[in-house]
mmCIF file of C-alpha atoms in Angstrom:
data_model
loop_
_atom_site.group_PDB
_atom_site.id
_atom_site.type_symbol
_atom_site.label_atom_id
_atom_site.label_comp_id
_atom_site.label_asym_id
_atom_site.label_seq_id
_atom_site.Cartn_x
_atom_site.Cartn_y
_atom_site.Cartn_z
ATOM 1 C CA UNK A 19 -18.150 4.195 -0.041
ATOM 2 C CA UNK A 20 -17.916 2.535 -3.432
ATOM 3 C CA UNK A 21 -15.280 5.005 -4.667
ATOM 4 C CA UNK A 22 -15.179 5.095 -8.455
ATOM 5 C CA UNK A 23 -17.327 2.593 -10.324
ATOM 6 C CA UNK A 24 -17.516 1.883 -14.040
ATOM 7 C CA UNK A 25 -20.251 0.263 -16.102
ATOM 8 C CA UNK A 26 -19.933 -2.076 -17.938
ATOM 9 C CA UNK A 27 -16.817 -4.085 -17.072
ATOM 10 C CA UNK A 28 -16.594 -5.769 -20.476
ATOM 11 C CA UNK A 29 -18.121 -5.039 -23.855
ATOM 12 C CA UNK A 30 -17.734 -6.278 -27.396
ATOM 13 C CA UNK A 31 -18.870 -3.998 -30.214
ATOM 14 C CA UNK A 32 -18.970 -4.317 -33.949
ATOM 15 C CA UNK A 33 -17.413 -1.628 -36.086
ATOM 16 C CA UNK A 34 -19.801 1.279 -36.456
ATOM 17 C CA UNK A 35 -21.850 0.553 -33.344
ATOM 18 C CA UNK A 36 -22.198 3.108 -30.594
ATOM 19 C CA UNK A 37 -22.059 2.817 -26.843
ATOM 20 C CA UNK A 38 -21.740 4.819 -23.646
ATOM 21 C CA UNK A 39 -19.480 4.043 -20.717
ATOM 22 C CA UNK A 40 -20.662 5.271 -17.357
ATOM 23 C CA UNK A 41 -18.411 6.410 -14.546
ATOM 24 C CA UNK A 42 -19.762 7.253 -11.108
ATOM 25 C CA UNK A 43 -17.997 8.490 -7.994
ATOM 26 C CA UNK A 44 -19.352 8.981 -4.504
ATOM 27 C CA UNK A 45 -16.488 11.037 -3.064
ATOM 28 C CA UNK A 46 -17.878 14.446 -4.070
ATOM 29 C CA UNK A 47 -14.856 15.005 -6.309
ATOM 30 C CA UNK A 48 -14.838 18.005 -8.617
ATOM 31 C CA UNK A 49 -12.522 16.554 -11.253
ATOM 32 C CA UNK A 50 -13.134 13.501 -13.386
ATOM 33 C CA UNK A 51 -11.145 11.916 -16.215
ATOM 34 C CA UNK A 52 -11.297 9.254 -18.880
ATOM 35 C CA UNK A 53 -8.136 7.399 -19.904
ATOM 36 C CA UNK A 54 -7.408 4.567 -22.266
ATOM 37 C CA UNK A 55 -4.698 2.001 -21.667
ATOM 38 C CA UNK A 56 -3.103 0.167 -24.563
ATOM 39 C CA UNK A 57 -0.312 -2.428 -24.331
ATOM 40 C CA UNK A 58 3.101 -0.822 -23.992
ATOM 41 C CA UNK A 59 1.719 2.728 -23.987
ATOM 42 C CA UNK A 60 0.695 3.500 -20.427
ATOM 43 C CA UNK A 61 -2.456 5.539 -19.848
ATOM 44 C CA UNK A 62 -3.479 8.353 -22.143
ATOM 45 C CA UNK A 63 -6.003 11.021 -21.259
ATOM 46 C CA UNK A 64 -9.067 11.155 -23.527
ATOM 47 C CA UNK A 65 -11.240 13.847 -21.942
ATOM 48 C CA UNK A 66 -11.595 15.361 -18.520
ATOM 49 C CA UNK A 67 -13.922 17.585 -16.525
ATOM 50 C CA UNK A 68 -13.163 20.152 -13.855
ATOM 51 C CA UNK A 69 -16.742 20.434 -12.688
ATOM 52 C CA UNK A 70 -20.387 19.755 -13.419
ATOM 53 C CA UNK A 71 -21.321 20.916 -16.890
ATOM 54 C CA UNK A 72 -17.718 21.374 -18.086
ATOM 55 C CA UNK A 73 -15.541 19.121 -20.234
ATOM 56 C CA UNK A 74 -12.205 19.462 -21.981
ATOM 57 C CA UNK A 75 -10.106 17.486 -24.444
ATOM 58 C CA UNK A 76 -7.147 15.457 -23.377
ATOM 59 C CA UNK A 77 -4.361 13.884 -25.378
ATOM 60 C CA UNK A 78 -6.425 11.500 -27.553
ATOM 61 C CA UNK A 79 -9.995 12.886 -27.840
ATOM 62 C CA UNK A 80 -10.842 11.956 -31.445
ATOM 63 C CA UNK A 81 -13.743 9.537 -31.810
ATOM 64 C CA UNK A 82 -15.027 10.132 -28.279
ATOM 65 C CA UNK A 83 -17.497 12.482 -26.661
ATOM 66 C CA UNK A 84 -18.191 13.098 -22.993
ATOM 67 C CA UNK A 85 -20.801 14.664 -20.774
ATOM 68 C CA UNK A 86 -20.876 15.691 -17.119
ATOM 69 C CA UNK A 87 -24.491 16.541 -16.395
ATOM 70 C CA UNK A 88 -24.209 15.555 -12.748
ATOM 71 C CA UNK A 89 -21.225 16.050 -10.499
ATOM 72 C CA UNK A 90 -21.007 12.384 -9.628
ATOM 73 C CA UNK A 91 -21.240 11.017 -13.187
ATOM 74 C CA UNK A 92 -18.963 11.260 -16.210
ATOM 75 C CA UNK A 93 -20.078 9.570 -19.422
ATOM 76 C CA UNK A 94 -17.823 8.544 -22.299
ATOM 77 C CA UNK A 95 -19.486 7.968 -25.653
ATOM 78 C CA UNK A 96 -18.306 6.254 -28.801
ATOM 79 C CA UNK A 97 -20.542 7.289 -31.679
ATOM 80 C CA UNK A 98 -19.125 4.925 -34.309
ATOM 81 C CA UNK A 99 -16.744 2.389 -32.845
ATOM 82 C CA UNK A 100 -13.557 1.460 -34.699
ATOM 83 C CA UNK A 101 -11.124 -1.425 -34.080
ATOM 84 C CA UNK A 102 -8.508 1.172 -33.044
ATOM 85 C CA UNK A 103 -10.694 1.912 -30.024
ATOM 86 C CA UNK A 104 -10.160 -1.578 -28.646
ATOM 87 C CA UNK A 105 -8.618 -0.817 -25.279
ATOM 88 C CA UNK A 106 -9.094 -0.780 -21.540
ATOM 89 C CA UNK A 107 -10.825 2.391 -20.395
ATOM 90 C CA UNK A 108 -10.268 3.849 -16.967
ATOM 91 C CA UNK A 109 -12.226 6.554 -15.255
ATOM 92 C CA UNK A 110 -10.656 8.555 -12.434
ATOM 93 C CA UNK A 111 -11.601 11.382 -10.117
ATOM 94 C CA UNK A 112 -9.804 13.768 -7.816
ATOM 95 C CA UNK A 113 -10.877 16.165 -5.112
ATOM 96 C CA UNK A 114 -9.467 19.380 -6.475
ATOM 97 C CA UNK A 115 -6.360 20.852 -7.955
ATOM 98 C CA UNK A 116 -3.256 21.555 -6.013
ATOM 99 C CA UNK A 117 -0.359 19.565 -4.721
ATOM 100 C CA UNK A 118 -0.796 16.011 -3.687
ATOM 101 C CA UNK A 119 -4.393 15.404 -4.675
ATOM 102 C CA UNK A 120 -4.038 12.063 -6.309
ATOM 103 C CA UNK A 121 -6.517 10.612 -8.752
ATOM 104 C CA UNK A 122 -8.651 7.662 -7.717
ATOM 105 C CA UNK A 123 -9.279 5.139 -10.452
ATOM 106 C CA UNK A 124 -12.171 2.879 -11.273
ATOM 107 C CA UNK A 125 -11.687 -0.830 -12.063
ATOM 108 C CA UNK A 126 -11.640 -0.319 -15.827
ATOM 109 C CA UNK A 127 -13.792 -1.364 -18.797
ATOM 110 C CA UNK A 128 -12.361 -3.750 -21.345
ATOM 111 C CA UNK A 129 -13.748 -2.869 -24.782
ATOM 112 C CA UNK A 130 -13.210 -4.936 -27.908
ATOM 113 C CA UNK A 131 -14.277 -3.642 -31.301
ATOM 114 C CA UNK A 132 -14.419 -6.263 -34.045
ATOM 115 C CA UNK B 24 9.776 13.768 -26.934
ATOM 116 C CA UNK B 25 8.394 11.577 -24.180
ATOM 117 C CA UNK B 26 7.573 13.446 -21.035
ATOM 118 C CA UNK B 27 7.861 10.413 -18.776
ATOM 119 C CA UNK B 28 10.399 7.693 -19.495
ATOM 120 C CA UNK B 29 10.523 4.350 -17.742
ATOM 121 C CA UNK B 30 13.426 2.432 -19.232
ATOM 122 C CA UNK B 31 12.870 -0.890 -17.474
ATOM 123 C CA UNK B 32 10.074 -2.849 -19.161
ATOM 124 C CA UNK B 33 10.475 -5.687 -16.668
ATOM 125 C CA UNK B 34 12.369 -6.502 -13.502
ATOM 126 C CA UNK B 35 12.833 -9.628 -11.412
ATOM 127 C CA UNK B 36 13.736 -9.212 -7.756
ATOM 128 C CA UNK B 37 14.248 -11.689 -4.942
ATOM 129 C CA UNK B 38 11.743 -11.445 -2.121
ATOM 130 C CA UNK B 39 12.862 -9.225 0.800
ATOM 131 C CA UNK B 40 15.353 -7.345 -1.338
ATOM 132 C CA UNK B 41 15.003 -3.641 -2.069
ATOM 133 C CA UNK B 42 14.146 -2.585 -5.598
ATOM 134 C CA UNK B 43 14.478 0.696 -7.488
ATOM 135 C CA UNK B 44 12.200 1.502 -10.401
ATOM 136 C CA UNK B 45 13.515 4.226 -12.665
ATOM 137 C CA UNK B 46 11.595 7.240 -13.907
ATOM 138 C CA UNK B 47 12.894 10.292 -15.727
ATOM 139 C CA UNK B 48 10.766 13.206 -16.838
ATOM 140 C CA UNK B 49 10.909 16.180 -19.109
ATOM 141 C CA UNK B 50 9.261 19.494 -18.373
ATOM 142 C CA UNK B 51 10.041 23.171 -18.621
ATOM 143 C CA UNK B 52 7.688 24.033 -15.765
ATOM 144 C CA UNK B 53 9.109 24.989 -12.392
ATOM 145 C CA UNK B 54 6.075 23.685 -10.536
ATOM 146 C CA UNK B 55 5.029 20.111 -11.131
ATOM 147 C CA UNK B 56 4.110 16.927 -9.314
ATOM 148 C CA UNK B 57 5.245 13.339 -9.712
ATOM 149 C CA UNK B 58 3.188 10.281 -8.859
ATOM 150 C CA UNK B 59 3.677 6.547 -8.742
ATOM 151 C CA UNK B 60 0.814 4.128 -9.278
ATOM 152 C CA UNK B 61 0.692 0.349 -8.934
ATOM 153 C CA UNK B 62 -1.423 -1.826 -11.210
ATOM 154 C CA UNK B 63 -1.744 -5.440 -10.038
ATOM 155 C CA UNK B 64 -2.920 -8.188 -12.342
ATOM 156 C CA UNK B 65 -6.505 -7.471 -11.268
ATOM 157 C CA UNK B 66 -6.236 -4.226 -13.243
ATOM 158 C CA UNK B 67 -7.030 -1.423 -10.811
ATOM 159 C CA UNK B 68 -4.704 1.559 -10.451
ATOM 160 C CA UNK B 69 -3.500 2.166 -6.908
ATOM 161 C CA UNK B 70 -1.872 5.422 -5.849
ATOM 162 C CA UNK B 71 1.429 4.891 -4.019
ATOM 163 C CA UNK B 72 3.312 8.126 -3.501
ATOM 164 C CA UNK B 73 3.566 11.777 -4.523
ATOM 165 C CA UNK B 74 6.445 14.253 -4.806
ATOM 166 C CA UNK B 75 6.055 17.954 -5.481
ATOM 167 C CA UNK B 76 8.778 19.792 -7.342
ATOM 168 C CA UNK B 77 9.255 22.214 -4.469
ATOM 169 C CA UNK B 78 9.364 19.556 -1.776
ATOM 170 C CA UNK B 79 12.744 19.678 -0.131
ATOM 171 C CA UNK B 80 12.618 16.164 1.252
ATOM 172 C CA UNK B 81 12.048 12.929 -0.579
ATOM 173 C CA UNK B 82 8.550 11.540 -0.105
ATOM 174 C CA UNK B 83 8.053 8.356 1.888
ATOM 175 C CA UNK B 84 4.970 6.190 2.403
ATOM 176 C CA UNK B 85 5.621 3.063 4.426
ATOM 177 C CA UNK B 86 7.883 0.792 2.362
ATOM 178 C CA UNK B 87 7.778 3.190 -0.579
ATOM 179 C CA UNK B 88 10.106 6.113 -0.999
ATOM 180 C CA UNK B 89 10.759 8.400 -3.905
ATOM 181 C CA UNK B 90 14.353 9.255 -4.772
ATOM 182 C CA UNK B 91 13.840 12.714 -6.253
ATOM 183 C CA UNK B 92 16.814 14.211 -8.070
ATOM 184 C CA UNK B 93 15.562 17.444 -9.537
ATOM 185 C CA UNK B 94 18.701 18.408 -11.456
ATOM 186 C CA UNK B 95 18.714 15.022 -13.171
ATOM 187 C CA UNK B 96 14.930 15.108 -13.640
ATOM 188 C CA UNK B 97 14.537 11.710 -12.105
ATOM 189 C CA UNK B 98 11.972 10.386 -9.653
ATOM 190 C CA UNK B 99 12.816 6.792 -8.916
ATOM 191 C CA UNK B 100 10.565 4.640 -6.746
ATOM 192 C CA UNK B 101 12.291 2.579 -4.081
ATOM 193 C CA UNK B 102 10.491 -0.352 -2.495
ATOM 194 C CA UNK B 103 12.185 -1.688 0.601
ATOM 195 C CA UNK B 104 11.905 -5.310 1.744
ATOM 196 C CA UNK B 105 9.941 -6.446 -1.294
ATOM 197 C CA UNK B 106 7.015 -8.820 -0.876
ATOM 198 C CA UNK B 107 5.298 -11.231 -3.242
ATOM 199 C CA UNK B 108 2.307 -8.878 -3.298
ATOM 200 C CA UNK B 109 4.500 -6.184 -4.839
ATOM 201 C CA UNK B 110 4.445 -8.046 -8.151
ATOM 202 C CA UNK B 111 2.602 -5.675 -10.488
ATOM 203 C CA UNK B 112 2.984 -3.004 -13.143
ATOM 204 C CA UNK B 113 4.265 0.304 -11.823
ATOM 205 C CA UNK B 114 3.582 3.597 -13.545
ATOM 206 C CA UNK B 115 5.279 6.919 -13.052
ATOM 207 C CA UNK B 116 3.162 9.986 -13.873
ATOM 208 C CA UNK B 117 3.635 13.747 -13.925
ATOM 209 C CA UNK B 118 1.290 16.669 -13.464
ATOM 210 C CA UNK B 119 2.791 19.807 -14.911
ATOM 211 C CA UNK B 120 2.133 23.349 -13.746
ATOM 212 C CA UNK B 121 0.501 22.783 -10.376
ATOM 213 C CA UNK B 122 -1.959 25.542 -10.886
ATOM 214 C CA UNK B 123 -5.650 25.547 -10.284
ATOM 215 C CA UNK B 124 -7.558 23.624 -12.879
ATOM 216 C CA UNK B 125 -4.678 21.659 -14.347
ATOM 217 C CA UNK B 126 -5.060 18.074 -13.283
ATOM 218 C CA UNK B 127 -3.822 16.313 -16.376
ATOM 219 C CA UNK B 128 -1.480 13.443 -15.713
ATOM 220 C CA UNK B 129 1.041 12.130 -18.220
ATOM 221 C CA UNK B 130 1.958 8.497 -17.653
ATOM 222 C CA UNK B 131 5.037 6.499 -18.497
ATOM 223 C CA UNK B 132 4.835 3.113 -20.197
ATOM 224 C CA UNK B 133 5.325 1.237 -16.954
ATOM 225 C CA UNK B 134 7.648 -1.350 -15.439
ATOM 226 C CA UNK B 135 6.493 -4.885 -14.728
ATOM 227 C CA UNK B 136 7.967 -5.984 -11.412
ATOM 228 C CA UNK B 137 8.044 -9.656 -10.504
ATOM 229 C CA UNK B 138 9.054 -10.710 -7.006
ATOM 230 C CA UNK B 139 10.660 -14.146 -6.839
ATOM 231 C CA UNK B 140 10.122 -16.222 -3.688
#
């Protein structure tokens, strides 16, 4: 099993450009999440999904959109990239709600917006 | 107000010694869960240990244990017999209201642990 994979691993964008980050999981997990990690701030939830076809906003959703057309994939889109979106992006998934079901994380995508 | 507070930005510990990483939390929910994750320099997030608010005993996973003091709202991670491979960032996280459909984690800012040979 590959677990949670993210594509691409690195990307440099110019201000105003758009891009999509792909997250895939092969564990048949219902829940998927997108976080961003900035220096000194820990991880912050951008958007999440509790099942195929459903998405919800997290703590810092502005400037991002997501889609969950297939259970195994969760896409994060930046329509018009800004330097403030320079960050490391992590995707995660979990089996279901309830006690003890930890989230499994992908390796991260380092995005730089110039 | 911060929901998860990790007051130690960095710690240096001699190899083979035990180390305690502090975590305090703030919630008005009665049902919640606390997690610790490790992030080595390679960047991935690795789950270490979980404690539910109704668990009567402190969680343990190998060399990791969680010192859960509910009245003080603290959930400190204890690593026994530290190893060089324990050098990493450690994040405390909380999931409030352990009800169906709520899987949102709130993370602390992390503690960078360095093990000295």
